[in-house]
Coordinates of C-alpha atoms and ligand atoms in Angstrom, one line a residue:
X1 CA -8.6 -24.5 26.8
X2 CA -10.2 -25.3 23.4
X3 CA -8.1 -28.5 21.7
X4 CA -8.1 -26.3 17.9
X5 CA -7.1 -29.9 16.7
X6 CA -9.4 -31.8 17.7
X7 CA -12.9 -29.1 17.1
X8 CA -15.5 -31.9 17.6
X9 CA -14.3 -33.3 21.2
X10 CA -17.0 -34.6 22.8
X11 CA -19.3 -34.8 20.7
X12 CA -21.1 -38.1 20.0
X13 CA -22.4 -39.3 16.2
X14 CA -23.9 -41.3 14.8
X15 CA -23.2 -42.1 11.1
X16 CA -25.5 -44.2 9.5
X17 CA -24.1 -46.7 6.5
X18 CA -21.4 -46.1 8.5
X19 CA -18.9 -49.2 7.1
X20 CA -19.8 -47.6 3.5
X21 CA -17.4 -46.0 1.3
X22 CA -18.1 -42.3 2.4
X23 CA -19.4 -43.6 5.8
X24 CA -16.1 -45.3 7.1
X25 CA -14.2 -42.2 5.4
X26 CA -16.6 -39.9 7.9
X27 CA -16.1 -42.2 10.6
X28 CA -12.5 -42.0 10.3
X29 CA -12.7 -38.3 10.0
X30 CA -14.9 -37.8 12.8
X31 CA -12.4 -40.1 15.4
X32 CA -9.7 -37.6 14.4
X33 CA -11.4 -34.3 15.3
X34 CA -12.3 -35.5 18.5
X35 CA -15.8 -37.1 18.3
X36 CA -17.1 -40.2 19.1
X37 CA -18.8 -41.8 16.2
X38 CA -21.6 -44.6 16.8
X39 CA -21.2 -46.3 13.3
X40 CA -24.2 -47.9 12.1
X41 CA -23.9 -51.1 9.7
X42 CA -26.6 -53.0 8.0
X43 CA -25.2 -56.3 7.5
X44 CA -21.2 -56.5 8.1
X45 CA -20.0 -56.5 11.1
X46 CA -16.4 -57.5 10.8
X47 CA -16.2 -54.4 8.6
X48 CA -18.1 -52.5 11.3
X49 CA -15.5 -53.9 14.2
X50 CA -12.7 -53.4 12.2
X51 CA -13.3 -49.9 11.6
X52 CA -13.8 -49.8 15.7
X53 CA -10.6 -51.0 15.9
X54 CA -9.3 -48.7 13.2
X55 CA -10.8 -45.6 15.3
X56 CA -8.8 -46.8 18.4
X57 CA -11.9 -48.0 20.2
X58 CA -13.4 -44.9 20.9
X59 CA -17.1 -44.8 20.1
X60 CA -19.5 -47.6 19.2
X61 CA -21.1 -50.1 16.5
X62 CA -24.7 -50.6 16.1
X63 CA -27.0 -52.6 13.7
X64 CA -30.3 -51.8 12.2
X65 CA -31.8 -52.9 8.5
X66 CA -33.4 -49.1 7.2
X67 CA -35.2 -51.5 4.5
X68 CA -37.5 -52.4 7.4
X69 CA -39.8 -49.7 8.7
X70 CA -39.3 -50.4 12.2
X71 CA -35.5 -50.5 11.2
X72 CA -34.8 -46.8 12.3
X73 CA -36.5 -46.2 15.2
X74 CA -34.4 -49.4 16.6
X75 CA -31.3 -48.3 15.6
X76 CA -32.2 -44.9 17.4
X77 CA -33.4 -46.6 20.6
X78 CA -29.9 -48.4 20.7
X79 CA -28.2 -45.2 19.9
X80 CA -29.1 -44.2 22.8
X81 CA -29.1 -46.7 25.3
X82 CA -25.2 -47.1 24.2
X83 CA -24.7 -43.3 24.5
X84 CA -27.1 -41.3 26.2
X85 CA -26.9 -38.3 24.6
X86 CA -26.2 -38.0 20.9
X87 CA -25.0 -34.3 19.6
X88 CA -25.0 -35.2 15.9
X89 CA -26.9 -37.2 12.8
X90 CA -25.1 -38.0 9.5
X91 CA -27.9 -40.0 7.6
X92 CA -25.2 -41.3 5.2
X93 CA -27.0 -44.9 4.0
X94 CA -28.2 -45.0 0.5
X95 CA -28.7 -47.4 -1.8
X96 CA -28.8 -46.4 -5.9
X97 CA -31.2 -48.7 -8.1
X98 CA -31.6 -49.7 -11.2
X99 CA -35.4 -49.9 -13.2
X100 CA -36.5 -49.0 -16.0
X101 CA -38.9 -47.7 -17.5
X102 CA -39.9 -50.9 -19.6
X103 CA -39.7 -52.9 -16.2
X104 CA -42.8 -54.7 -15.2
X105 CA -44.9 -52.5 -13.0
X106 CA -44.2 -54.3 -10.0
X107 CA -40.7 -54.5 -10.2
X108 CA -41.0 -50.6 -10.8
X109 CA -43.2 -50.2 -7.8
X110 CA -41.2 -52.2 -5.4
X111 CA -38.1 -50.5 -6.9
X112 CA -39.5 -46.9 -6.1
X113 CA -41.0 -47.9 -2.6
X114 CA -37.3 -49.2 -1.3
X115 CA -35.0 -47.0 -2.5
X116 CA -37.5 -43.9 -0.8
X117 CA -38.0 -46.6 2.2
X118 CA -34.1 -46.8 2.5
X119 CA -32.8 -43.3 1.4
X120 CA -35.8 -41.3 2.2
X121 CA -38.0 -42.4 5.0
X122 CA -35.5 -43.6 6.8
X123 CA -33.9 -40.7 7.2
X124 CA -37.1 -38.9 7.8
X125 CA -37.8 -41.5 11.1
X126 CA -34.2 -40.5 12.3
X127 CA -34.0 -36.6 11.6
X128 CA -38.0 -36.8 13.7
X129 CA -36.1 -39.1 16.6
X130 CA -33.0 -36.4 16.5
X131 CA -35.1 -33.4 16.7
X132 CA -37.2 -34.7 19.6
X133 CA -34.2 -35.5 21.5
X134 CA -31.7 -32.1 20.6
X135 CA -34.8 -29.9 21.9
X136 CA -35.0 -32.0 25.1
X137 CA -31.2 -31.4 25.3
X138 CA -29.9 -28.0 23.9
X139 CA -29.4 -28.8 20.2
X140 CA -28.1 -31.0 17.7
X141 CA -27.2 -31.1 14.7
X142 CA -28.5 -33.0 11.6
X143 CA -26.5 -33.9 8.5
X144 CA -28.3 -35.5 5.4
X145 CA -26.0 -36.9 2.3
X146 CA -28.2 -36.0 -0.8
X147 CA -26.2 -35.8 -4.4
X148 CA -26.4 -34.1 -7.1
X149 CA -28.8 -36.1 -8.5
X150 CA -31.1 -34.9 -6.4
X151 CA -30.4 -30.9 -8.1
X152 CA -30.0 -31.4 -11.6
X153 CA -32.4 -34.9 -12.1
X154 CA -30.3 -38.4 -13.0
X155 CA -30.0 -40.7 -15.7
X156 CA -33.6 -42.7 -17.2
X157 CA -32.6 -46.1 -15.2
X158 CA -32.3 -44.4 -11.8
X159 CA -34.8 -42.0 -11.7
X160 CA -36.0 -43.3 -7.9
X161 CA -32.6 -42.4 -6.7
X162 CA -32.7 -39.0 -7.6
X163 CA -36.2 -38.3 -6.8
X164 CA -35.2 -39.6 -2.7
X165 CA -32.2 -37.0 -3.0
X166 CA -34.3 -34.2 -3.9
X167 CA -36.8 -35.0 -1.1
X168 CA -34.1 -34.9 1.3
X169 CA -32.6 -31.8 0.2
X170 CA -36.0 -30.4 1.1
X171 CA -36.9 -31.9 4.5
X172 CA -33.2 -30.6 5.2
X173 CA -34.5 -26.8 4.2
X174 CA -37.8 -27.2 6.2
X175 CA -35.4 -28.6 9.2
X176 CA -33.3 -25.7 9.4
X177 CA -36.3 -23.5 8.8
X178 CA -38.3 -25.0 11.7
X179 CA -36.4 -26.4 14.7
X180 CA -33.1 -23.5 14.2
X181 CA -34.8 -21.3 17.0
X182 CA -34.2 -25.0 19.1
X183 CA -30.7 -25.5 18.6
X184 CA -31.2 -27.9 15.9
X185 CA -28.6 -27.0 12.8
X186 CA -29.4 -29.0 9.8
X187 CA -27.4 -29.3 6.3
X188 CA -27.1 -31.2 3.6
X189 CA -24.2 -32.4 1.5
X190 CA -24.4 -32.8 -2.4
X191 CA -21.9 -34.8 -4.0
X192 CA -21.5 -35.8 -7.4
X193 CA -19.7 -38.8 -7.8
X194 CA -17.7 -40.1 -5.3
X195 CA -15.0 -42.8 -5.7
X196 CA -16.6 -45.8 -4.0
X197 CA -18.3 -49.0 -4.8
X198 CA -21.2 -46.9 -6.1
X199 CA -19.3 -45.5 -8.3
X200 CA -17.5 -48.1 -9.6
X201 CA -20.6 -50.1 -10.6
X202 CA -21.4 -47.0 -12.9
X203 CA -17.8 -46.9 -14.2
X204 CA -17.8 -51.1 -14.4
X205 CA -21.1 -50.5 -16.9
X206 CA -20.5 -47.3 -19.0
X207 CA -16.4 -46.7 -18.2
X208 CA -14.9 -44.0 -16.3
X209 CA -15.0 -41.2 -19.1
X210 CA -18.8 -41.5 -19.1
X211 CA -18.8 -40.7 -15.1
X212 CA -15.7 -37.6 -15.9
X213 CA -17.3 -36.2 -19.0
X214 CA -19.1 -33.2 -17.2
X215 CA -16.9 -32.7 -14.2
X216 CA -14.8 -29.8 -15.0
X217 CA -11.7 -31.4 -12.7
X218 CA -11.3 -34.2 -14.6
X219 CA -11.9 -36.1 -11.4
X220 CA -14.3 -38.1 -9.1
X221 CA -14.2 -36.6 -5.6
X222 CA -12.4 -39.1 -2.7
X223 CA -14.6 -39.7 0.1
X224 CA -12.2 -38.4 1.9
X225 CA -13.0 -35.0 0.6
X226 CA -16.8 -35.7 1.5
X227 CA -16.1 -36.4 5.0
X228 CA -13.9 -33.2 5.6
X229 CA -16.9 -31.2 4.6
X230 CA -19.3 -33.5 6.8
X231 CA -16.6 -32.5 9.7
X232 CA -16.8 -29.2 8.9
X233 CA -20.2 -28.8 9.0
X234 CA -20.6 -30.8 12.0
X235 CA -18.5 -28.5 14.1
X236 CA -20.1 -25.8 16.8
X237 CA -18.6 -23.2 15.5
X238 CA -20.6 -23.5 12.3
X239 CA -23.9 -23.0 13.5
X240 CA -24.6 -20.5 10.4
X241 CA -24.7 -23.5 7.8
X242 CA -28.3 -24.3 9.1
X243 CA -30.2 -24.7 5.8
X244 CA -27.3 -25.2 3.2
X245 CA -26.6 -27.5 0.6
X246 CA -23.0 -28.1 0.2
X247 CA -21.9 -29.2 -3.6
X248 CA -19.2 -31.2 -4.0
X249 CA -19.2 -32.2 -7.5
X250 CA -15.7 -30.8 -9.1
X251 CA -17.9 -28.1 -11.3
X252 CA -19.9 -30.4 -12.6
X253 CA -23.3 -28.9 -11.4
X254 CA -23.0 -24.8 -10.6
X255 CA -25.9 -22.9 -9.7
Ligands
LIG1 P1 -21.8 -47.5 -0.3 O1 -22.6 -48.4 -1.1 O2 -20.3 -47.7 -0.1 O3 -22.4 -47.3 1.2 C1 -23.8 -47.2 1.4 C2 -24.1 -47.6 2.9 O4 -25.5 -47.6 3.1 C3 -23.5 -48.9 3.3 O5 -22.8 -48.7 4.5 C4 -24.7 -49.8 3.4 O6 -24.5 -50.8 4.5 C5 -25.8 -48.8 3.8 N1 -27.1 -49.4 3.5 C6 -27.5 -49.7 2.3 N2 -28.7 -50.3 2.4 C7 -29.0 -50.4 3.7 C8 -30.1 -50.9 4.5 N3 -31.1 -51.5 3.9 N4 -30.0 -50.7 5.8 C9 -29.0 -50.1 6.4 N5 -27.9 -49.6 5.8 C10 -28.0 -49.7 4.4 O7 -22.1 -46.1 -1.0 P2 -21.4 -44.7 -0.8 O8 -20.9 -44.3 -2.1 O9 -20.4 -44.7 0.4 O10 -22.7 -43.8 -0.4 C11 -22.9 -43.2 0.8 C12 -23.9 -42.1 0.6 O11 -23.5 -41.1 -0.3 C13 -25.3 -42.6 0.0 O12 -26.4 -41.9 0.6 C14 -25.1 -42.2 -1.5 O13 -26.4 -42.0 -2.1 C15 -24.4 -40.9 -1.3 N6 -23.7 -40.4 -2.5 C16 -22.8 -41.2 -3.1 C17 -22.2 -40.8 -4.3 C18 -21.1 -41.6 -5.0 O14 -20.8 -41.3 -6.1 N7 -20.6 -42.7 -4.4 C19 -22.5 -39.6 -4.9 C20 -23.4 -38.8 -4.2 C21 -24.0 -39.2 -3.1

């Protein structure tokens, strides 16, 4: 009988940035519809085993540095020798940087080629290894976190971050496009901001009003919130989302 509480029983994830802000709020999420997450962290582990703990055990940790080009098909490789089969891909790590225009040109070049190795490319190597593998096993599906910087353009000192969001609302599109007849579902999420420690470096800088100002609610979004909509989207009921961007910005973009 289907287990209306728990919709994503038996499936196994994997979440990368996974001890993140929105990551461990997905994680968390994920454990309590029923799946198994394999939570991916970068560089802390306690926070990576404690979430473990947090989830009651059930699923998995692994490490990988996306920084590094080799970084993602490693993490992938472990992926699967911990799980065998994976059902689902949340490419959730990001990192946001700051350059500006004035900044030497190597600093800007190095700037641009990280933030599109970390939040771009990466997530390119892993949606290529998750494709390959959902075809050889029924379907998959494939979750990328863009933002709303990636519709609407970003602010003069960040302009890398937005430019790896569009990208990846793109490759989304052409996912959904091309491997849909294969099982594979693919959407992506666009938040505005989101309470975490991204956010509060902005608010730390320029205040909170300066992050509120154009968000009709008043109000960031709680990763919470974020990882409901990952959940929902994630489920196998939902196999119509293929191809959709889902906002979730409080007004503060509507197209
Ligand atoms: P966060 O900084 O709390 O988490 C980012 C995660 O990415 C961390 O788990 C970190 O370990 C991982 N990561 C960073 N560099 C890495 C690397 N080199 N190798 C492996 N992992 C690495 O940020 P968050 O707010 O939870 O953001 C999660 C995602 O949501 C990001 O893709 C971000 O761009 C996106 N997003 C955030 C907001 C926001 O306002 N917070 C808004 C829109 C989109």
């Amino acid at each position: 009988m289907t287990d209306f509480t728990k919709p994503l029983g038996g499936q196994t994830i994997l979440v990368t940035g996974g001890t993140g802000g929105i990551g461990a709020a997905i994680v968390e999420r994920l454990a309590q519809e029923g799946a198994r997450p394999i939570i991916h962290y970068s560089r802390d582990r306690q926070s990576a085993e404690a979430l473990l703990s947090r989830i009651g055990g059930n699923g998995a940790i692994v490490q990988a540095d996306l920084s590094d080009g080799q970084g993602p098909a490693l993490l992938w490789k472990q992926a699967i020798a911990i799980a065998g089969r994976i059902d689902g891909l949340v490419n959730n790590a990001g990192i946001r940087t700051e350059v500006s225009i004035d900044a030497e040109p190597e600093i800007w070049r190095s700037a641009w080629q990280r933030e599109f190795q970390v939040n771009f490319f990466a997530a390119t190597d892993l949606c290529r290894e998750a494709i390959v593998h959902f075809r050889a096993h029924g379907g998959g599906r494939i979750i990328n976190m863009a933002s709303r910087a990636g519709q609407r353009g970003y602010a003069a000192n960040f302009m890398p971050y937005g430019a790896t969001k569009a990208a990846l609302l793109n490759l989304t599109k052409s996912i959904a496009r091309s491997f849909g007849a294969e099982g594979v579902v693919a959407v992506a999420i666009a938040p505005g901001w989101v309470q975490t420690e991204m956010a509060e470096q902005y608010i730390a800088e320029f205040g909170k009003q300066a992050a509120v100002v154009d968000i009709p609610i008043g109000e960031m979004a709680q990763p919470s919130e974020i990882a409901e909509v990952v959940a929902f989207a994630l489920r196998p009921s939902q196999r119509s989302l293929n191809g959709a961007t889902l906002d979730v910005n409080g007004g503060s973009y509507i197209r």
